[in-house]
PDB file of C-alpha atoms in Angstrom:
ATOM      1  CA  MET A  23      11.609 -32.468 -17.825  1.00  0.00           C
ATOM      2  CA  THR A  24       9.392 -29.506 -19.066  1.00  0.00           C
ATOM      3  CA  ALA A  25      10.002 -26.122 -20.805  1.00  0.00           C
ATOM      4  CA  VAL A  26       9.300 -22.899 -19.393  1.00  0.00           C
ATOM      5  CA  ALA A  27       9.837 -19.289 -20.599  1.00  0.00           C
ATOM      6  CA  ALA A  28       9.524 -15.727 -20.325  1.00  0.00           C
ATOM      7  CA  LEU A  29       8.326 -13.523 -23.127  1.00  0.00           C
ATOM      8  CA  GLN A  30      10.133 -10.278 -23.421  1.00  0.00           C
ATOM      9  CA  ILE A  31       8.134  -7.774 -24.934  1.00  0.00           C
ATOM     10  CA  GLY A  32       7.122  -3.905 -24.177  1.00  0.00           C
ATOM     11  CA  THR A  33       4.500  -2.718 -21.709  1.00  0.00           C
ATOM     12  CA  GLY A  34       1.132  -1.567 -22.854  1.00  0.00           C
ATOM     13  CA  VAL A  35       1.013  -3.375 -26.074  1.00  0.00           C
ATOM     14  CA  PRO A  36      -2.187  -4.542 -27.701  1.00  0.00           C
ATOM     15  CA  PRO A  37      -3.083  -8.144 -27.189  1.00  0.00           C
ATOM     16  CA  ALA A  38      -2.490  -8.745 -30.936  1.00  0.00           C
ATOM     17  CA  ARG A  39       1.388  -8.194 -30.265  1.00  0.00           C
ATOM     18  CA  ILE A  40       1.338 -10.774 -27.815  1.00  0.00           C
ATOM     19  CA  LEU A  41      -0.511 -12.951 -30.182  1.00  0.00           C
ATOM     20  CA  ALA A  42       2.288 -12.435 -32.707  1.00  0.00           C
ATOM     21  CA  PHE A  43       4.464 -14.892 -30.493  1.00  0.00           C
ATOM     22  CA  GLU A  44       1.939 -17.832 -30.595  1.00  0.00           C
ATOM     23  CA  ASP A  45       4.130 -19.834 -33.163  1.00  0.00           C
ATOM     24  CA  GLU A  46       7.222 -19.278 -31.127  1.00  0.00           C
ATOM     25  CA  MET A  47       5.529 -20.585 -27.960  1.00  0.00           C
ATOM     26  CA  ARG A  48       4.193 -23.489 -29.757  1.00  0.00           C
ATOM     27  CA  ALA A  49       7.606 -24.307 -31.178  1.00  0.00           C
ATOM     28  CA  SER A  50       9.483 -23.982 -27.563  1.00  0.00           C
ATOM     29  CA  ALA A  51       6.657 -26.428 -26.192  1.00  0.00           C
ATOM     30  CA  ALA A  52       6.744 -24.232 -23.008  1.00  0.00           C
ATOM     31  CA  SER A  53       4.096 -25.482 -20.423  1.00  0.00           C
ATOM     32  CA  LEU A  54       4.187 -21.904 -18.518  1.00  0.00           C
ATOM     33  CA  VAL A  55       5.381 -18.667 -19.876  1.00  0.00           C
ATOM     34  CA  VAL A  56       5.517 -15.488 -17.891  1.00  0.00           C
ATOM     35  CA  LEU A  57       5.002 -12.013 -19.161  1.00  0.00           C
ATOM     36  CA  PRO A  58       6.243  -8.620 -18.014  1.00  0.00           C
ATOM     37  CA  GLU A  59       4.386  -6.276 -15.588  1.00  0.00           C
ATOM     38  CA  ALA A  60       1.735  -4.148 -17.135  1.00  0.00           C
ATOM     39  CA  VAL A  61       1.946  -6.041 -20.375  1.00  0.00           C
ATOM     40  CA  LEU A  62      -1.595  -4.821 -20.796  1.00  0.00           C
ATOM     41  CA  GLY A  63      -2.182  -1.454 -19.652  1.00  0.00           C
ATOM     42  CA  GLY A  64       1.292   0.009 -19.704  1.00  0.00           C
ATOM     43  CA  TYR A  65       3.636   1.224 -17.204  1.00  0.00           C
ATOM     44  CA  PRO A  66       2.913   4.561 -15.727  1.00  0.00           C
ATOM     45  CA  ARG A  67       4.991   7.173 -17.510  1.00  0.00           C
ATOM     46  CA  GLY A  68       3.240  10.355 -16.333  1.00  0.00           C
ATOM     47  CA  GLU A  69       0.521  10.663 -18.777  1.00  0.00           C
ATOM     48  CA  PRO A  70      -2.843  12.005 -17.989  1.00  0.00           C
ATOM     49  CA  PHE A  71      -4.831   9.517 -15.528  1.00  0.00           C
ATOM     50  CA  ALA A  72      -8.201   9.695 -17.533  1.00  0.00           C
ATOM     51  CA  GLU A  73      -5.885   8.535 -20.408  1.00  0.00           C
ATOM     52  CA  TYR A  74      -4.180   5.892 -18.673  1.00  0.00           C
ATOM     53  CA  PHE A  75      -7.331   4.502 -17.033  1.00  0.00           C
ATOM     54  CA  ARG A  76      -8.968   3.939 -20.359  1.00  0.00           C
ATOM     55  CA  ALA A  77      -5.985   1.767 -21.262  1.00  0.00           C
ATOM     56  CA  SER A  78      -6.427  -0.394 -18.241  1.00  0.00           C
ATOM     57  CA  VAL A  79      -8.252  -3.683 -18.355  1.00  0.00           C
ATOM     58  CA  THR A  80     -10.891  -5.432 -16.341  1.00  0.00           C
ATOM     59  CA  VAL A  81     -10.461  -8.998 -14.702  1.00  0.00           C
ATOM     60  CA  PRO A  82     -11.869 -10.748 -16.402  1.00  0.00           C
ATOM     61  CA  GLY A  83     -12.403  -9.102 -19.437  1.00  0.00           C
ATOM     62  CA  PRO A  84     -12.033  -9.031 -23.371  1.00  0.00           C
ATOM     63  CA  GLU A  85      -8.322  -8.400 -23.238  1.00  0.00           C
ATOM     64  CA  VAL A  86      -7.820 -11.161 -20.728  1.00  0.00           C
ATOM     65  CA  THR A  87     -10.076 -13.440 -22.733  1.00  0.00           C
ATOM     66  CA  GLU A  88      -7.658 -13.065 -25.727  1.00  0.00           C
ATOM     67  CA  LEU A  89      -4.580 -14.297 -23.724  1.00  0.00           C
ATOM     68  CA  ALA A  90      -6.509 -17.219 -22.093  1.00  0.00           C
ATOM     69  CA  GLY A  91      -7.336 -18.085 -25.828  1.00  0.00           C
ATOM     70  CA  LEU A  92      -3.683 -17.857 -26.390  1.00  0.00           C
ATOM     71  CA  ALA A  93      -2.964 -20.235 -23.522  1.00  0.00           C
ATOM     72  CA  ALA A  94      -5.570 -22.691 -24.929  1.00  0.00           C
ATOM     73  CA  ARG A  95      -4.171 -22.874 -28.280  1.00  0.00           C
ATOM     74  CA  THR A  96      -0.386 -23.267 -26.973  1.00  0.00           C
ATOM     75  CA  GLY A  97      -0.913 -25.525 -23.890  1.00  0.00           C
ATOM     76  CA  ALA A  98       0.856 -22.928 -21.649  1.00  0.00           C
ATOM     77  CA  VAL A  99      -0.193 -21.520 -18.564  1.00  0.00           C
ATOM     78  CA  LEU A 100       0.320 -17.747 -19.059  1.00  0.00           C
ATOM     79  CA  VAL A 101       1.488 -15.521 -15.986  1.00  0.00           C
ATOM     80  CA  ALA A 102       0.985 -11.944 -17.100  1.00  0.00           C
ATOM     81  CA  GLY A 103       1.043  -8.705 -15.686  1.00  0.00           C
ATOM     82  CA  VAL A 104      -1.812  -6.332 -16.398  1.00  0.00           C
ATOM     83  CA  VAL A 105      -3.040  -2.923 -14.996  1.00  0.00           C
ATOM     84  CA  GLU A 106      -6.497  -3.862 -13.721  1.00  0.00           C
ATOM     85  CA  ARG A 107      -9.576  -1.629 -13.337  1.00  0.00           C
ATOM     86  CA  ASP A 108     -11.788  -2.180 -10.663  1.00  0.00           C
ATOM     87  CA  GLY A 109     -14.139   0.782  -9.972  1.00  0.00           C
ATOM     88  CA  SER A 110     -12.142   3.773 -10.337  1.00  0.00           C
ATOM     89  CA  THR A 111      -9.172   2.366  -9.075  1.00  0.00           C
ATOM     90  CA  LEU A 112      -6.297   0.737 -10.722  1.00  0.00           C
ATOM     91  CA  TYR A 113      -3.955  -2.156  -9.630  1.00  0.00           C
ATOM     92  CA  SER A 114      -0.518  -3.799 -10.964  1.00  0.00           C
ATOM     93  CA  THR A 115      -2.162  -7.501 -11.303  1.00  0.00           C
ATOM     94  CA  ALA A 116      -0.731 -10.836 -12.519  1.00  0.00           C
ATOM     95  CA  VAL A 117      -3.308 -12.954 -13.812  1.00  0.00           C
ATOM     96  CA  PHE A 118      -3.048 -16.843 -14.083  1.00  0.00           C
ATOM     97  CA  LEU A 119      -4.518 -18.213 -17.393  1.00  0.00           C
ATOM     98  CA  ASP A 120      -4.908 -22.128 -17.562  1.00  0.00           C
ATOM     99  CA  PRO A 121      -5.081 -23.597 -21.134  1.00  0.00           C
ATOM    100  CA  ALA A 122      -8.286 -25.728 -20.187  1.00  0.00           C
ATOM    101  CA  HIS A 123      -9.879 -23.328 -17.376  1.00  0.00           C
ATOM    102  CA  GLY A 124      -8.984 -19.777 -18.487  1.00  0.00           C
ATOM    103  CA  LEU A 125      -8.506 -17.271 -15.747  1.00  0.00           C
ATOM    104  CA  VAL A 126      -7.944 -19.163 -12.676  1.00  0.00           C
ATOM    105  CA  ALA A 127      -6.106 -16.772 -10.214  1.00  0.00           C
ATOM    106  CA  LYS A 128      -5.023 -13.143  -9.909  1.00  0.00           C
ATOM    107  CA  HIS A 129      -2.289 -11.385  -7.498  1.00  0.00           C
ATOM    108  CA  ARG A 130      -2.677  -7.775  -6.842  1.00  0.00           C
ATOM    109  CA  ASN A 131       0.814  -6.012  -6.043  1.00  0.00           C
ATOM    110  CA  LEU A 132       0.652  -5.028  -2.456  1.00  0.00           C
ATOM    111  CA  VAL A 133       2.813  -1.979  -2.350  1.00  0.00           C
ATOM    112  CA  PRO A 134       3.411   0.200  -5.649  1.00  0.00           C
ATOM    113  CA  THR A 135       6.729   1.881  -5.731  1.00  0.00           C
ATOM    114  CA  ALA A 136       7.505   5.569  -6.254  1.00  0.00           C
ATOM    115  CA  ARG A 137       5.796   7.150  -8.938  1.00  0.00           C
ATOM    116  CA  GLU A 138       3.373   4.047  -9.354  1.00  0.00           C
ATOM    117  CA  ARG A 139       1.788   5.240  -6.051  1.00  0.00           C
ATOM    118  CA  LEU A 140       0.275   8.220  -7.868  1.00  0.00           C
ATOM    119  CA  VAL A 141      -2.046   5.674 -10.211  1.00  0.00           C
ATOM    120  CA  TRP A 142      -2.107   2.411  -8.553  1.00  0.00           C
ATOM    121  CA  GLY A 143      -3.807   0.674  -5.531  1.00  0.00           C
ATOM    122  CA  ARG A 144      -2.692  -1.395  -2.979  1.00  0.00           C
ATOM    123  CA  GLY A 145      -3.801  -5.306  -2.834  1.00  0.00           C
ATOM    124  CA  ASP A 146      -4.546  -7.310   0.013  1.00  0.00           C
ATOM    125  CA  GLY A 147      -3.677 -10.528   1.242  1.00  0.00           C
ATOM    126  CA  SER A 148      -6.776 -12.192  -0.409  1.00  0.00           C
ATOM    127  CA  THR A 149      -5.015 -12.633  -3.896  1.00  0.00           C
ATOM    128  CA  LEU A 150      -1.780 -14.587  -2.913  1.00  0.00           C
ATOM    129  CA  PRO A 151      -2.191 -17.734  -4.827  1.00  0.00           C
ATOM    130  CA  VAL A 152       0.046 -20.648  -5.607  1.00  0.00           C
ATOM    131  CA  VAL A 153      -1.538 -22.488  -8.734  1.00  0.00           C
ATOM    132  CA  PRO A 154      -1.090 -26.020  -9.446  1.00  0.00           C
ATOM    133  CA  THR A 155       0.501 -26.342 -13.445  1.00  0.00           C
ATOM    134  CA  ALA A 156       1.920 -28.910 -15.254  1.00  0.00           C
ATOM    135  CA  ALA A 157       5.364 -27.146 -14.800  1.00  0.00           C
ATOM    136  CA  GLY A 158       4.642 -27.282 -10.930  1.00  0.00           C
ATOM    137  CA  ARG A 159       3.237 -25.055  -8.104  1.00  0.00           C
ATOM    138  CA  ALA A 160       3.506 -21.449  -9.424  1.00  0.00           C
ATOM    139  CA  GLY A 161       3.144 -18.055  -7.307  1.00  0.00           C
ATOM    140  CA  ALA A 162       3.843 -14.575  -8.302  1.00  0.00           C
ATOM    141  CA  ALA A 163       5.373 -11.522  -6.950  1.00  0.00           C
ATOM    142  CA  ILE A 164       5.335  -8.254  -9.079  1.00  0.00           C
ATOM    143  CA  CYS A 165       8.551  -6.113  -9.425  1.00  0.00           C
ATOM    144  CA  TRP A 166       9.794  -4.859  -6.099  1.00  0.00           C
ATOM    145  CA  GLU A 167       7.606  -6.964  -3.975  1.00  0.00           C
ATOM    146  CA  ASN A 168      10.175  -9.664  -4.542  1.00  0.00           C
ATOM    147  CA  HIS A 169      12.247  -7.259  -2.079  1.00  0.00           C
ATOM    148  CA  MET A 170       9.422  -7.921   0.591  1.00  0.00           C
ATOM    149  CA  PRO A 171      10.823 -10.692   3.093  1.00  0.00           C
ATOM    150  CA  LEU A 172       7.869 -11.574   4.648  1.00  0.00           C
ATOM    151  CA  LEU A 173       5.908 -11.750   1.429  1.00  0.00           C
ATOM    152  CA  ARG A 174       8.545 -14.244   0.071  1.00  0.00           C
ATOM    153  CA  ALA A 175       8.256 -16.367   3.470  1.00  0.00           C
ATOM    154  CA  ALA A 176       4.707 -16.558   3.011  1.00  0.00           C
ATOM    155  CA  MET A 177       4.751 -17.877  -0.603  1.00  0.00           C
ATOM    156  CA  TYR A 178       7.636 -20.286   0.356  1.00  0.00           C
ATOM    157  CA  ALA A 179       5.382 -21.810   3.187  1.00  0.00           C
ATOM    158  CA  LYS A 180       2.425 -22.195   0.205  1.00  0.00           C
ATOM    159  CA  GLY A 181       4.995 -24.547  -1.409  1.00  0.00           C
ATOM    160  CA  VAL A 182       5.809 -22.465  -4.492  1.00  0.00           C
ATOM    161  CA  GLU A 183       7.960 -24.311  -6.956  1.00  0.00           C
ATOM    162  CA  ILE A 184       8.163 -22.005  -9.624  1.00  0.00           C
ATOM    163  CA  TRP A 185       8.458 -18.142  -8.595  1.00  0.00           C
ATOM    164  CA  CYS A 186       7.026 -15.884 -11.524  1.00  0.00           C
ATOM    165  CA  ALA A 187       8.251 -12.575 -11.287  1.00  0.00           C
ATOM    166  CA  PRO A 188       6.710  -9.985 -13.869  1.00  0.00           C
ATOM    167  CA  THR A 189       8.782  -6.754 -13.519  1.00  0.00           C
ATOM    168  CA  ALA A 190       9.776  -3.520 -14.962  1.00  0.00           C
ATOM    169  CA  ASP A 191      13.254  -3.499 -13.210  1.00  0.00           C
ATOM    170  CA  ASP A 192      15.984  -3.865 -15.829  1.00  0.00           C
ATOM    171  CA  ARG A 193      18.687  -3.021 -13.749  1.00  0.00           C
ATOM    172  CA  ASP A 194      21.670  -5.394 -13.422  1.00  0.00           C
ATOM    173  CA  VAL A 195      21.021  -5.765  -9.794  1.00  0.00           C
ATOM    174  CA  TRP A 196      17.579  -7.376 -10.388  1.00  0.00           C
ATOM    175  CA  GLN A 197      19.588 -10.330 -11.822  1.00  0.00           C
ATOM    176  CA  ALA A 198      21.247 -10.953  -8.269  1.00  0.00           C
ATOM    177  CA  SER A 199      17.660 -10.541  -6.655  1.00  0.00           C
ATOM    178  CA  MET A 200      16.309 -13.360  -8.825  1.00  0.00           C
ATOM    179  CA  ARG A 201      19.312 -15.470  -8.163  1.00  0.00           C
ATOM    180  CA  HIS A 202      18.816 -14.945  -4.467  1.00  0.00           C
ATOM    181  CA  ILE A 203      15.205 -15.814  -4.342  1.00  0.00           C
ATOM    182  CA  ALA A 204      15.729 -18.948  -6.448  1.00  0.00           C
ATOM    183  CA  ASP A 205      18.537 -20.189  -3.971  1.00  0.00           C
ATOM    184  CA  GLU A 206      16.712 -18.682  -0.954  1.00  0.00           C
ATOM    185  CA  GLY A 207      13.367 -20.658  -1.539  1.00  0.00           C
ATOM    186  CA  ARG A 208      15.003 -23.423  -3.615  1.00  0.00           C
ATOM    187  CA  CYS A 209      12.506 -22.789  -6.352  1.00  0.00           C
ATOM    188  CA  PHE A 210      12.787 -22.286 -10.044  1.00  0.00           C
ATOM    189  CA  VAL A 211      12.670 -18.254 -10.969  1.00  0.00           C
ATOM    190  CA  ILE A 212      10.964 -16.937 -14.113  1.00  0.00           C
ATOM    191  CA  SER A 213      11.238 -13.275 -14.604  1.00  0.00           C
ATOM    192  CA  ALA A 214      10.062 -11.204 -17.389  1.00  0.00           C
ATOM    193  CA  CYS A 215      11.137  -7.827 -17.939  1.00  0.00           C
ATOM    194  CA  PRO A 216       9.797  -5.333 -20.953  1.00  0.00           C
ATOM    195  CA  TYR A 217      12.006  -4.370 -23.760  1.00  0.00           C
ATOM    196  CA  GLU A 218      11.295  -1.242 -25.727  1.00  0.00           C
ATOM    197  CA  ALA A 219      13.368   0.040 -28.780  1.00  0.00           C
ATOM    198  CA  ALA A 220      12.367   3.845 -28.278  1.00  0.00           C
ATOM    199  CA  GLY A 221      10.847   6.361 -25.942  1.00  0.00           C
ATOM    200  CA  ASP A 222      12.322   8.729 -23.390  1.00  0.00           C
ATOM    201  CA  ASP A 223      12.968   6.171 -20.863  1.00  0.00           C
ATOM    202  CA  PRO A 224      12.980   2.697 -22.562  1.00  0.00           C
ATOM    203  CA  PHE A 225      13.148  -0.615 -20.913  1.00  0.00           C
ATOM    204  CA  ARG A 226      16.197  -2.863 -21.908  1.00  0.00           C
ATOM    205  CA  GLY A 227      14.959  -6.367 -20.882  1.00  0.00           C
ATOM    206  CA  GLY A 228      16.541  -8.592 -18.662  1.00  0.00           C
ATOM    207  CA  SER A 229      14.192 -11.478 -18.696  1.00  0.00           C
ATOM    208  CA  VAL A 230      15.961 -14.777 -17.211  1.00  0.00           C
ATOM    209  CA  VAL A 231      15.295 -18.300 -15.899  1.00  0.00           C
ATOM    210  CA  VAL A 232      16.890 -19.156 -12.816  1.00  0.00           C
ATOM    211  CA  GLY A 233      17.458 -23.051 -11.024  1.00  0.00           C
ATOM    212  CA  PRO A 234      16.735 -23.525  -7.495  1.00  0.00           C
ATOM    213  CA  LEU A 235      20.404 -23.180  -6.541  1.00  0.00           C
ATOM    214  CA  GLY A 236      20.564 -19.804  -8.068  1.00  0.00           C
ATOM    215  CA  ASP A 237      22.120 -21.139 -11.410  1.00  0.00           C
ATOM    216  CA  VAL A 238      21.144 -19.251 -14.230  1.00  0.00           C
ATOM    217  CA  LEU A 239      19.346 -21.400 -16.857  1.00  0.00           C
ATOM    218  CA  ALA A 240      18.375 -19.193 -19.373  1.00  0.00           C
ATOM    219  CA  GLY A 241      19.010 -15.223 -20.428  1.00  0.00           C
ATOM    220  CA  PRO A 242      19.068 -12.481 -19.252  1.00  0.00           C
ATOM    221  CA  LEU A 243      18.153 -11.418 -22.539  1.00  0.00           C
ATOM    222  CA  ARG A 244      18.987  -7.806 -23.566  1.00  0.00           C
ATOM    223  CA  ASP A 245      18.058  -5.204 -25.877  1.00  0.00           C
ATOM    224  CA  ALA A 246      15.604  -7.318 -27.998  1.00  0.00           C
ATOM    225  CA  GLU A 247      12.245  -9.272 -27.800  1.00  0.00           C
ATOM    226  CA  GLY A 248      11.833 -12.582 -27.448  1.00  0.00           C
ATOM    227  CA  LEU A 249      11.237 -15.991 -25.774  1.00  0.00           C
ATOM    228  CA  VAL A 250      13.728 -16.983 -23.173  1.00  0.00           C
ATOM    229  CA  THR A 251      13.392 -20.512 -22.804  1.00  0.00           C
ATOM    230  CA  ALA A 252      14.586 -23.346 -20.311  1.00  0.00           C
ATOM    231  CA  GLU A 253      14.155 -27.111 -19.535  1.00  0.00           C
ATOM    232  CA  ILE A 254      13.294 -27.589 -15.662  1.00  0.00           C
ATOM    233  CA  ASP A 255      12.543 -30.583 -13.658  1.00  0.00           C
ATOM    234  CA  VAL A 256      10.595 -29.956 -10.831  1.00  0.00           C
ATOM    235  CA  GLU A 257      12.145 -32.647  -8.786  1.00  0.00           C
ATOM    236  CA  ASP A 258      15.330 -30.573  -8.587  1.00  0.00           C
ATOM    237  CA  VAL A 259      13.306 -28.485  -6.159  1.00  0.00           C
ATOM    238  CA  VAL A 260      13.063 -31.500  -3.851  1.00  0.00           C
ATOM    239  CA  ALA A 261      16.578 -32.285  -4.186  1.00  0.00           C
ATOM    240  CA  ALA A 262      17.626 -28.830  -3.532  1.00  0.00           C
ATOM    241  CA  ARG A 263      15.444 -28.421  -0.135  1.00  0.00           C
ATOM    242  CA  HIS A 264      17.307 -31.147   1.261  1.00  0.00           C
ATOM    243  CA  SER A 265      19.793 -28.664   2.585  1.00  0.00           C
ATOM    244  CA  LEU A 266      17.579 -25.731   2.824  1.00  0.00           C
ATOM    245  CA  ASP A 267      13.814 -25.713   3.442  1.00  0.00           C
ATOM    246  CA  VAL A 268      13.228 -22.282   4.693  1.00  0.00           C
ATOM    247  CA  SER A 269       9.597 -22.914   5.918  1.00  0.00           C
ATOM    248  CA  GLY A 270      10.376 -26.676   6.891  1.00  0.00           C
ATOM    249  CA  HIS A 271      13.727 -27.698   8.718  1.00  0.00           C
ATOM    250  CA  TYR A 272      15.362 -24.299   8.391  1.00  0.00           C
ATOM    251  CA  ALA A 273      12.603 -22.645  10.235  1.00  0.00           C
ATOM    252  CA  ARG A 274      12.327 -21.737  14.028  1.00  0.00           C
ATOM    253  CA  PRO A 275       8.871 -21.279  14.661  1.00  0.00           C
ATOM    254  CA  ASP A 276       9.681 -21.105  18.495  1.00  0.00           C
ATOM    255  CA  VAL A 277      11.823 -17.905  17.647  1.00  0.00           C
ATOM    256  CA  PHE A 278      10.293 -16.182  14.585  1.00  0.00           C
ATOM    257  CA  SER A 279       6.500 -16.396  13.563  1.00  0.00           C
ATOM    258  CA  LEU A 280       4.485 -14.937  10.464  1.00  0.00           C
ATOM    259  CA  THR A 281       0.803 -14.480  10.565  1.00  0.00           C
ATOM    260  CA  VAL A 282      -0.599 -13.746   7.086  1.00  0.00           C
ATOM    261  CA  ASP A 283      -4.175 -12.091   6.749  1.00  0.00           C
ATOM    262  CA  GLU A 284      -5.924 -13.573   3.470  1.00  0.00           C
ATOM    263  CA  ARG A 285      -9.223 -11.896   4.324  1.00  0.00           C
ATOM    264  CA  PRO A 286     -10.444  -9.073   1.630  1.00  0.00           C
ATOM    265  CA  ARG A 287     -10.040  -5.803   2.783  1.00  0.00           C
ATOM    266  CA  ASP A 288     -13.075  -4.089   1.032  1.00  0.00           C
ATOM    267  CA  GLY A 289     -13.480  -0.405   1.764  1.00  0.00           C
ATOM    268  CA  VAL A 290     -17.535  -0.733   2.557  1.00  0.00           C
ATOM    269  CA  THR A 291     -19.228  -4.021   4.156  1.00  0.00           C
ATOM    270  CA  PHE A 292     -23.000  -4.392   3.738  1.00  0.00           C
ATOM    271  CA  LEU A 293     -24.522  -6.297   6.663  1.00  0.00           C
ATOM    272  CA  ARG A 294     -27.968  -7.801   5.762  1.00  0.00           C
TER     273      ARG A 294
END
């Protein structure tokens, strides 16, 4: 058994605000903690682009390094949503921070939604990692990427055991989506949603941990900051997949197939 958690906190907070939960994270003994979408950089709210751009972070960069230090001190892998600046383009990105090795992987959101398209670029197939952790093999899908059936199929085929879902979706129906993914993929799901006490359209939370049969293990937490913690046993994934393994015995490759292009898609290629 091991503890995992979602840290429910606002978007666009300074690293120091996240570090303030260090003692609580230590006390939880969580080996993996998921943070909301855009916890660094902030969710776009219509502010001038230049202002929003200045609030973004580089990966790697000093703000990510501060969170990596938190991972090292607490012994927890952190999966955190950040607004990543690369050149003059911004991406909604999830970074994987290992206690011993720091930044080990990142995933860029493939399809920004609605107003996000005005400020965020689109990731490509080169950032679809599944990362070994003390809690199990962890992957990430950001917010409404979780509604992409083929992305889910690709991640299931990679053997994801802990599905990390940084999000800004605080609707009640999001809970149904998280439970469905856990049941469909026979994996644990940790979803971290932001909470904000004030503003024109504040987030009300909803962070949750779900087991591999769709059972809610902790949360959803509403209308407060805090750590949502649950004890999990990755062996439960093995038992759950006895009846349903969507990329194994429940697949029909003679009827359906999926090709995933994981090559980086740079706009310019220099041949020498």
